[in-house]
Amino acid sequence: MLHLIPKKYLIGGALILLGLSGLLLMGTFVAITGGFESENEQGEVTEIEGGGIGVGTANVSSEVMRYQPLLEKYAQKHGLDTSYVPIMMALMMQESGGRGNDPMQSSESKCDAVGCIQNPEESIDQGVKHFKSVLEKAKYDLKLCLQSYNFGGGFINFAMKHGGKYTPELAIEFSQIQYQKLKHTGNYHCVRPEMIPYGACYGDAVRP
């Protein structure tokens, strides 16, 4: 099990896998030597290091760091190994930078609507619960889990029918399909300009 220590917060092998594969899931998260958003945008940041399978680093804002105890609390509540706490910190960094009333962006997983959660602790409770559920459905394939946290569990079913594992190409294809179904609602737009030519404007996909 990965242990968290003061000042240097360890991230499990998940970070190195994400960094090396170039996953941009939900923005994606971790580049080996990079951060999620610039320090000027985020304010004070803390470098966190990855242990376990490999070693990687990422910058995490103080806004995210303050939620570490709650992430640990709800990991224990929902029976999730606390070694996943650092990767959920990385996920939160990408989703919100730790800001707002729903730092885990977990409203949709609770009530199928944006903004129904208006309390950070409720967001973390639901976010950890959702993360565990998706992780189990993905059979502990972390890449598939992380993309599905953003896309929803339907991406797991889609991936299982198309090779059984995450690929950037599958993420884009799924985003394209879902966007065509939902663009009439006006609720979806490309969070990444580079996805506009692909028409992959559902969720946060990655360019191959």
PDB file of C-alpha atoms in Angstrom:
ATOM      1  CA  MET A   1       0.000   0.000   0.000  1.00  0.00           C
ATOM      2  CA  LEU A   2       1.143   3.485  -0.764  1.00  0.00           C
ATOM      3  CA  HIS A   3       1.595   5.657   2.327  1.00  0.00           C
ATOM      4  CA  LEU A   4       1.100   9.417   2.432  1.00  0.00           C
ATOM      5  CA  ILE A   5       3.759  11.379   4.267  1.00  0.00           C
ATOM      6  CA  PRO A   6       3.863  15.070   5.205  1.00  0.00           C
ATOM      7  CA  LYS A   7       5.199  17.559   2.658  1.00  0.00           C
ATOM      8  CA  LYS A   8       5.819  14.955  -0.013  1.00  0.00           C
ATOM      9  CA  TYR A   9       2.517  13.388  -1.009  1.00  0.00           C
ATOM     10  CA  LEU A  10       2.984  10.171  -2.825  1.00  0.00           C
ATOM     11  CA  ILE A  11       0.908   9.215  -5.830  1.00  0.00           C
ATOM     12  CA  GLY A  12       0.652   5.570  -6.764  1.00  0.00           C
ATOM     13  CA  GLY A  13       1.752   4.039 -10.010  1.00  0.00           C
ATOM     14  CA  ALA A  14      -1.349   5.553 -11.544  1.00  0.00           C
ATOM     15  CA  LEU A  15       0.407   8.850 -12.044  1.00  0.00           C
ATOM     16  CA  ILE A  16       3.316   7.437 -13.953  1.00  0.00           C
ATOM     17  CA  LEU A  17       0.935   5.476 -16.135  1.00  0.00           C
ATOM     18  CA  LEU A  18      -1.046   8.595 -16.879  1.00  0.00           C
ATOM     19  CA  GLY A  19       2.004  10.726 -17.497  1.00  0.00           C
ATOM     20  CA  LEU A  20       3.754   8.278 -19.766  1.00  0.00           C
ATOM     21  CA  SER A  21       0.668   7.446 -21.779  1.00  0.00           C
ATOM     22  CA  GLY A  22      -0.127  11.088 -22.346  1.00  0.00           C
ATOM     23  CA  LEU A  23      -3.645  10.677 -21.016  1.00  0.00           C
ATOM     24  CA  LEU A  24      -5.423  13.963 -20.930  1.00  0.00           C
ATOM     25  CA  LEU A  25      -8.378  12.442 -19.135  1.00  0.00           C
ATOM     26  CA  MET A  26     -10.478  15.196 -17.750  1.00  0.00           C
ATOM     27  CA  GLY A  27      -7.730  17.377 -18.971  1.00  0.00           C
ATOM     28  CA  THR A  28      -5.421  14.892 -18.021  1.00  0.00           C
ATOM     29  CA  PHE A  29      -3.929  14.944 -15.218  1.00  0.00           C
ATOM     30  CA  VAL A  30      -0.371  14.314 -14.853  1.00  0.00           C
ATOM     31  CA  ALA A  31       2.607  15.077 -16.989  1.00  0.00           C
ATOM     32  CA  ILE A  32       5.778  13.728 -15.492  1.00  0.00           C
ATOM     33  CA  THR A  33       7.311  17.132 -14.967  1.00  0.00           C
ATOM     34  CA  GLY A  34       4.291  19.337 -15.499  1.00  0.00           C
ATOM     35  CA  GLY A  35       1.233  20.595 -13.690  1.00  0.00           C
ATOM     36  CA  PHE A  36      -2.410  20.920 -14.470  1.00  0.00           C
ATOM     37  CA  GLU A  37      -2.745  24.661 -14.613  1.00  0.00           C
ATOM     38  CA  SER A  38      -0.153  27.369 -14.333  1.00  0.00           C
ATOM     39  CA  GLU A  39       0.891  28.558 -10.899  1.00  0.00           C
ATOM     40  CA  ASN A  40      -0.362  32.010 -11.790  1.00  0.00           C
ATOM     41  CA  GLU A  41      -3.827  30.584 -12.350  1.00  0.00           C
ATOM     42  CA  GLN A  42      -3.846  28.274  -9.342  1.00  0.00           C
ATOM     43  CA  GLY A  43      -1.844  30.222  -6.788  1.00  0.00           C
ATOM     44  CA  GLU A  44       0.335  28.217  -4.419  1.00  0.00           C
ATOM     45  CA  VAL A  45       1.029  24.672  -5.567  1.00  0.00           C
ATOM     46  CA  THR A  46       2.625  21.646  -3.968  1.00  0.00           C
ATOM     47  CA  GLU A  47       4.639  19.107  -5.903  1.00  0.00           C
ATOM     48  CA  ILE A  48       3.458  15.584  -5.307  1.00  0.00           C
ATOM     49  CA  GLU A  49       5.538  12.564  -6.200  1.00  0.00           C
ATOM     50  CA  GLY A  50       4.473   9.134  -7.341  1.00  0.00           C
ATOM     51  CA  GLY A  51       5.729   5.883  -5.906  1.00  0.00           C
ATOM     52  CA  GLY A  52       4.552   2.318  -6.268  1.00  0.00           C
ATOM     53  CA  ILE A  53       4.840   1.094  -9.866  1.00  0.00           C
ATOM     54  CA  GLY A  54       6.805   4.123 -10.996  1.00  0.00           C
ATOM     55  CA  VAL A  55       7.757   7.666 -10.196  1.00  0.00           C
ATOM     56  CA  GLY A  56       6.123  10.839 -11.467  1.00  0.00           C
ATOM     57  CA  THR A  57       5.383  14.321 -10.228  1.00  0.00           C
ATOM     58  CA  ALA A  58       2.586  16.820 -10.629  1.00  0.00           C
ATOM     59  CA  ASN A  59       1.678  20.186  -9.179  1.00  0.00           C
ATOM     60  CA  VAL A  60      -1.412  20.261  -7.002  1.00  0.00           C
ATOM     61  CA  SER A  61      -2.936  23.447  -5.654  1.00  0.00           C
ATOM     62  CA  SER A  62      -3.322  24.245  -1.989  1.00  0.00           C
ATOM     63  CA  GLU A  63      -7.084  24.212  -2.620  1.00  0.00           C
ATOM     64  CA  VAL A  64      -6.829  20.525  -3.490  1.00  0.00           C
ATOM     65  CA  MET A  65      -4.380  19.713  -0.706  1.00  0.00           C
ATOM     66  CA  ARG A  66      -6.822  20.907   1.944  1.00  0.00           C
ATOM     67  CA  TYR A  67      -9.275  18.200   0.894  1.00  0.00           C
ATOM     68  CA  GLN A  68      -6.860  15.312   1.449  1.00  0.00           C
ATOM     69  CA  PRO A  69      -8.293  14.479   4.903  1.00  0.00           C
ATOM     70  CA  LEU A  70     -11.835  14.347   3.522  1.00  0.00           C
ATOM     71  CA  LEU A  71     -10.727  12.146   0.634  1.00  0.00           C
ATOM     72  CA  GLU A  72      -9.134   9.778   3.148  1.00  0.00           C
ATOM     73  CA  LYS A  73     -12.253   9.873   5.341  1.00  0.00           C
ATOM     74  CA  TYR A  74     -14.604   8.960   2.512  1.00  0.00           C
ATOM     75  CA  ALA A  75     -12.256   6.406   1.010  1.00  0.00           C
ATOM     76  CA  GLN A  76     -12.467   4.584   4.329  1.00  0.00           C
ATOM     77  CA  LYS A  77     -16.232   5.066   4.484  1.00  0.00           C
ATOM     78  CA  HIS A  78     -16.754   3.538   1.050  1.00  0.00           C
ATOM     79  CA  GLY A  79     -14.209   0.758   1.479  1.00  0.00           C
ATOM     80  CA  LEU A  80     -11.737   2.134  -1.045  1.00  0.00           C
ATOM     81  CA  ASP A  81      -8.047   1.542  -0.424  1.00  0.00           C
ATOM     82  CA  THR A  82      -6.532   4.843   0.681  1.00  0.00           C
ATOM     83  CA  SER A  83      -3.688   4.321  -1.782  1.00  0.00           C
ATOM     84  CA  TYR A  84      -6.137   5.749  -4.337  1.00  0.00           C
ATOM     85  CA  VAL A  85      -6.393   9.057  -2.472  1.00  0.00           C
ATOM     86  CA  PRO A  86      -3.479  10.701  -4.326  1.00  0.00           C
ATOM     87  CA  ILE A  87      -4.892   9.892  -7.755  1.00  0.00           C
ATOM     88  CA  MET A  88      -8.237  11.308  -6.634  1.00  0.00           C
ATOM     89  CA  MET A  89      -6.375  14.444  -5.609  1.00  0.00           C
ATOM     90  CA  ALA A  90      -5.002  14.574  -9.139  1.00  0.00           C
ATOM     91  CA  LEU A  91      -8.463  13.996 -10.529  1.00  0.00           C
ATOM     92  CA  MET A  92      -9.857  16.828  -8.416  1.00  0.00           C
ATOM     93  CA  MET A  93      -7.041  19.076  -9.578  1.00  0.00           C
ATOM     94  CA  GLN A  94      -8.085  18.548 -13.162  1.00  0.00           C
ATOM     95  CA  GLU A  95     -11.816  18.697 -12.547  1.00  0.00           C
ATOM     96  CA  SER A  96     -11.889  21.905 -10.533  1.00  0.00           C
ATOM     97  CA  GLY A  97      -8.519  22.832  -9.093  1.00  0.00           C
ATOM     98  CA  GLY A  98     -10.214  22.302  -5.717  1.00  0.00           C
ATOM     99  CA  ARG A  99     -12.431  25.333  -6.196  1.00  0.00           C
ATOM    100  CA  GLY A 100     -16.185  25.726  -5.935  1.00  0.00           C
ATOM    101  CA  ASN A 101     -18.929  23.866  -4.107  1.00  0.00           C
ATOM    102  CA  ASP A 102     -18.503  20.682  -6.162  1.00  0.00           C
ATOM    103  CA  PRO A 103     -14.741  20.145  -6.356  1.00  0.00           C
ATOM    104  CA  MET A 104     -15.105  16.535  -7.502  1.00  0.00           C
ATOM    105  CA  GLN A 105     -17.642  17.566 -10.178  1.00  0.00           C
ATOM    106  CA  SER A 106     -19.806  14.702  -8.988  1.00  0.00           C
ATOM    107  CA  SER A 107     -23.288  16.237  -9.333  1.00  0.00           C
ATOM    108  CA  GLU A 108     -24.039  14.399 -12.565  1.00  0.00           C
ATOM    109  CA  SER A 109     -23.116  11.038 -11.071  1.00  0.00           C
ATOM    110  CA  LYS A 110     -25.591  11.672  -8.242  1.00  0.00           C
ATOM    111  CA  CYS A 111     -28.570  13.292  -9.930  1.00  0.00           C
ATOM    112  CA  ASP A 112     -27.852  13.372 -13.688  1.00  0.00           C
ATOM    113  CA  ALA A 113     -27.713  17.151 -13.578  1.00  0.00           C
ATOM    114  CA  VAL A 114     -24.990  19.752 -13.203  1.00  0.00           C
ATOM    115  CA  GLY A 115     -24.992  21.752  -9.984  1.00  0.00           C
ATOM    116  CA  CYS A 116     -27.203  19.679  -7.719  1.00  0.00           C
ATOM    117  CA  ILE A 117     -24.348  19.359  -5.215  1.00  0.00           C
ATOM    118  CA  GLN A 118     -23.602  22.611  -3.414  1.00  0.00           C
ATOM    119  CA  ASN A 119     -21.384  21.386  -0.580  1.00  0.00           C
ATOM    120  CA  PRO A 120     -17.728  20.348  -0.977  1.00  0.00           C
ATOM    121  CA  GLU A 121     -17.953  17.527   1.542  1.00  0.00           C
ATOM    122  CA  GLU A 122     -21.012  16.092  -0.203  1.00  0.00           C
ATOM    123  CA  SER A 123     -19.117  16.406  -3.486  1.00  0.00           C
ATOM    124  CA  ILE A 124     -16.198  14.417  -2.100  1.00  0.00           C
ATOM    125  CA  ASP A 125     -18.457  11.797  -0.530  1.00  0.00           C
ATOM    126  CA  GLN A 126     -20.247  11.258  -3.851  1.00  0.00           C
ATOM    127  CA  GLY A 127     -17.049  11.588  -5.886  1.00  0.00           C
ATOM    128  CA  VAL A 128     -15.237   8.880  -3.938  1.00  0.00           C
ATOM    129  CA  LYS A 129     -18.292   6.629  -4.132  1.00  0.00           C
ATOM    130  CA  HIS A 130     -18.504   7.179  -7.888  1.00  0.00           C
ATOM    131  CA  PHE A 131     -14.763   6.660  -8.366  1.00  0.00           C
ATOM    132  CA  LYS A 132     -14.921   3.317  -6.565  1.00  0.00           C
ATOM    133  CA  SER A 133     -17.954   2.215  -8.569  1.00  0.00           C
ATOM    134  CA  VAL A 134     -16.322   3.090 -11.878  1.00  0.00           C
ATOM    135  CA  LEU A 135     -13.031   1.499 -10.820  1.00  0.00           C
ATOM    136  CA  GLU A 136     -14.792  -1.771 -10.049  1.00  0.00           C
ATOM    137  CA  LYS A 137     -16.789  -1.720 -13.285  1.00  0.00           C
ATOM    138  CA  ALA A 138     -13.548  -1.090 -15.175  1.00  0.00           C
ATOM    139  CA  LYS A 139     -12.061  -4.150 -13.442  1.00  0.00           C
ATOM    140  CA  TYR A 140      -9.399  -1.934 -11.873  1.00  0.00           C
ATOM    141  CA  ASP A 141      -8.134  -0.707 -15.235  1.00  0.00           C
ATOM    142  CA  LEU A 142      -7.179   2.752 -14.021  1.00  0.00           C
ATOM    143  CA  LYS A 143      -7.012   4.423 -17.430  1.00  0.00           C
ATOM    144  CA  LEU A 144     -10.478   3.161 -18.282  1.00  0.00           C
ATOM    145  CA  CYS A 145     -11.713   4.166 -14.838  1.00  0.00           C
ATOM    146  CA  LEU A 146     -10.446   7.725 -15.099  1.00  0.00           C
ATOM    147  CA  GLN A 147     -11.913   8.354 -18.533  1.00  0.00           C
ATOM    148  CA  SER A 148     -15.188   6.801 -17.406  1.00  0.00           C
ATOM    149  CA  TYR A 149     -15.296   9.052 -14.339  1.00  0.00           C
ATOM    150  CA  ASN A 150     -15.542  11.897 -16.827  1.00  0.00           C
ATOM    151  CA  PHE A 151     -17.645  10.219 -19.528  1.00  0.00           C
ATOM    152  CA  GLY A 152     -19.875   8.060 -17.368  1.00  0.00           C
ATOM    153  CA  GLY A 153     -20.124   4.298 -17.047  1.00  0.00           C
ATOM    154  CA  GLY A 154     -21.375   3.952 -20.614  1.00  0.00           C
ATOM    155  CA  PHE A 155     -17.817   4.365 -21.810  1.00  0.00           C
ATOM    156  CA  ILE A 156     -16.831   1.161 -20.018  1.00  0.00           C
ATOM    157  CA  ASN A 157     -19.479  -0.792 -21.940  1.00  0.00           C
ATOM    158  CA  PHE A 158     -18.347   0.875 -25.167  1.00  0.00           C
ATOM    159  CA  ALA A 159     -14.706   0.004 -24.496  1.00  0.00           C
ATOM    160  CA  MET A 160     -15.534  -3.594 -23.624  1.00  0.00           C
ATOM    161  CA  LYS A 161     -17.196  -3.978 -27.021  1.00  0.00           C
ATOM    162  CA  HIS A 162     -14.186  -2.481 -28.794  1.00  0.00           C
ATOM    163  CA  GLY A 163     -11.124  -4.257 -27.500  1.00  0.00           C
ATOM    164  CA  GLY A 164     -11.760  -4.168 -23.780  1.00  0.00           C
ATOM    165  CA  LYS A 165      -9.403  -1.389 -22.783  1.00  0.00           C
ATOM    166  CA  TYR A 166      -8.938   2.361 -22.956  1.00  0.00           C
ATOM    167  CA  THR A 167      -7.383   3.963 -26.013  1.00  0.00           C
ATOM    168  CA  PRO A 168      -7.354   7.661 -26.971  1.00  0.00           C
ATOM    169  CA  GLU A 169      -9.049   6.775 -30.251  1.00  0.00           C
ATOM    170  CA  LEU A 170     -11.931   5.076 -28.422  1.00  0.00           C
ATOM    171  CA  ALA A 171     -12.321   8.083 -26.149  1.00  0.00           C
ATOM    172  CA  ILE A 172     -12.658  10.383 -29.149  1.00  0.00           C
ATOM    173  CA  GLU A 173     -15.066   8.057 -30.932  1.00  0.00           C
ATOM    174  CA  PHE A 174     -17.273   7.788 -27.863  1.00  0.00           C
ATOM    175  CA  SER A 175     -17.196  11.564 -27.397  1.00  0.00           C
ATOM    176  CA  GLN A 176     -18.204  12.069 -31.017  1.00  0.00           C
ATOM    177  CA  ILE A 177     -21.139   9.661 -30.742  1.00  0.00           C
ATOM    178  CA  GLN A 178     -22.426  11.146 -27.512  1.00  0.00           C
ATOM    179  CA  TYR A 179     -22.023  14.703 -28.732  1.00  0.00           C
ATOM    180  CA  GLN A 180     -24.115  13.998 -31.814  1.00  0.00           C
ATOM    181  CA  LYS A 181     -26.835  12.633 -29.556  1.00  0.00           C
ATOM    182  CA  LEU A 182     -26.790  15.550 -27.143  1.00  0.00           C
ATOM    183  CA  LYS A 183     -25.581  18.661 -28.950  1.00  0.00           C
ATOM    184  CA  HIS A 184     -29.159  19.789 -29.540  1.00  0.00           C
ATOM    185  CA  THR A 185     -29.436  20.437 -25.800  1.00  0.00           C
ATOM    186  CA  GLY A 186     -26.873  23.218 -26.001  1.00  0.00           C
ATOM    187  CA  ASN A 187     -25.271  21.924 -22.804  1.00  0.00           C
ATOM    188  CA  TYR A 188     -22.105  20.608 -24.395  1.00  0.00           C
ATOM    189  CA  HIS A 189     -19.150  22.357 -25.957  1.00  0.00           C
ATOM    190  CA  CYS A 190     -15.536  21.456 -26.598  1.00  0.00           C
ATOM    191  CA  VAL A 191     -13.489  22.039 -23.475  1.00  0.00           C
ATOM    192  CA  ARG A 192     -10.407  21.598 -25.641  1.00  0.00           C
ATOM    193  CA  PRO A 193     -10.180  23.604 -28.875  1.00  0.00           C
ATOM    194  CA  GLU A 194      -8.157  20.837 -30.483  1.00  0.00           C
ATOM    195  CA  MET A 195     -11.186  18.561 -30.211  1.00  0.00           C
ATOM    196  CA  ILE A 196     -13.379  20.835 -32.353  1.00  0.00           C
ATOM    197  CA  PRO A 197     -12.156  19.377 -35.694  1.00  0.00           C
ATOM    198  CA  TYR A 198     -12.991  15.906 -34.363  1.00  0.00           C
ATOM    199  CA  GLY A 199     -16.463  16.928 -33.217  1.00  0.00           C
ATOM    200  CA  ALA A 200     -15.526  15.273 -29.935  1.00  0.00           C
ATOM    201  CA  CYS A 201     -17.218  17.754 -27.643  1.00  0.00           C
ATOM    202  CA  TYR A 202     -18.787  15.437 -25.097  1.00  0.00           C
ATOM    203  CA  GLY A 203     -16.794  15.318 -21.882  1.00  0.00           C
ATOM    204  CA  ASP A 204     -13.047  15.629 -22.045  1.00  0.00           C
ATOM    205  CA  ALA A 205     -11.462  13.384 -24.653  1.00  0.00           C
ATOM    206  CA  VAL A 206      -7.861  13.140 -25.774  1.00  0.00           C
ATOM    207  CA  ARG A 207      -6.300  13.625 -29.178  1.00  0.00           C
ATOM    208  CA  PRO A 208      -4.456  10.496 -30.419  1.00  0.00           C
TER     209      PRO A 208
END
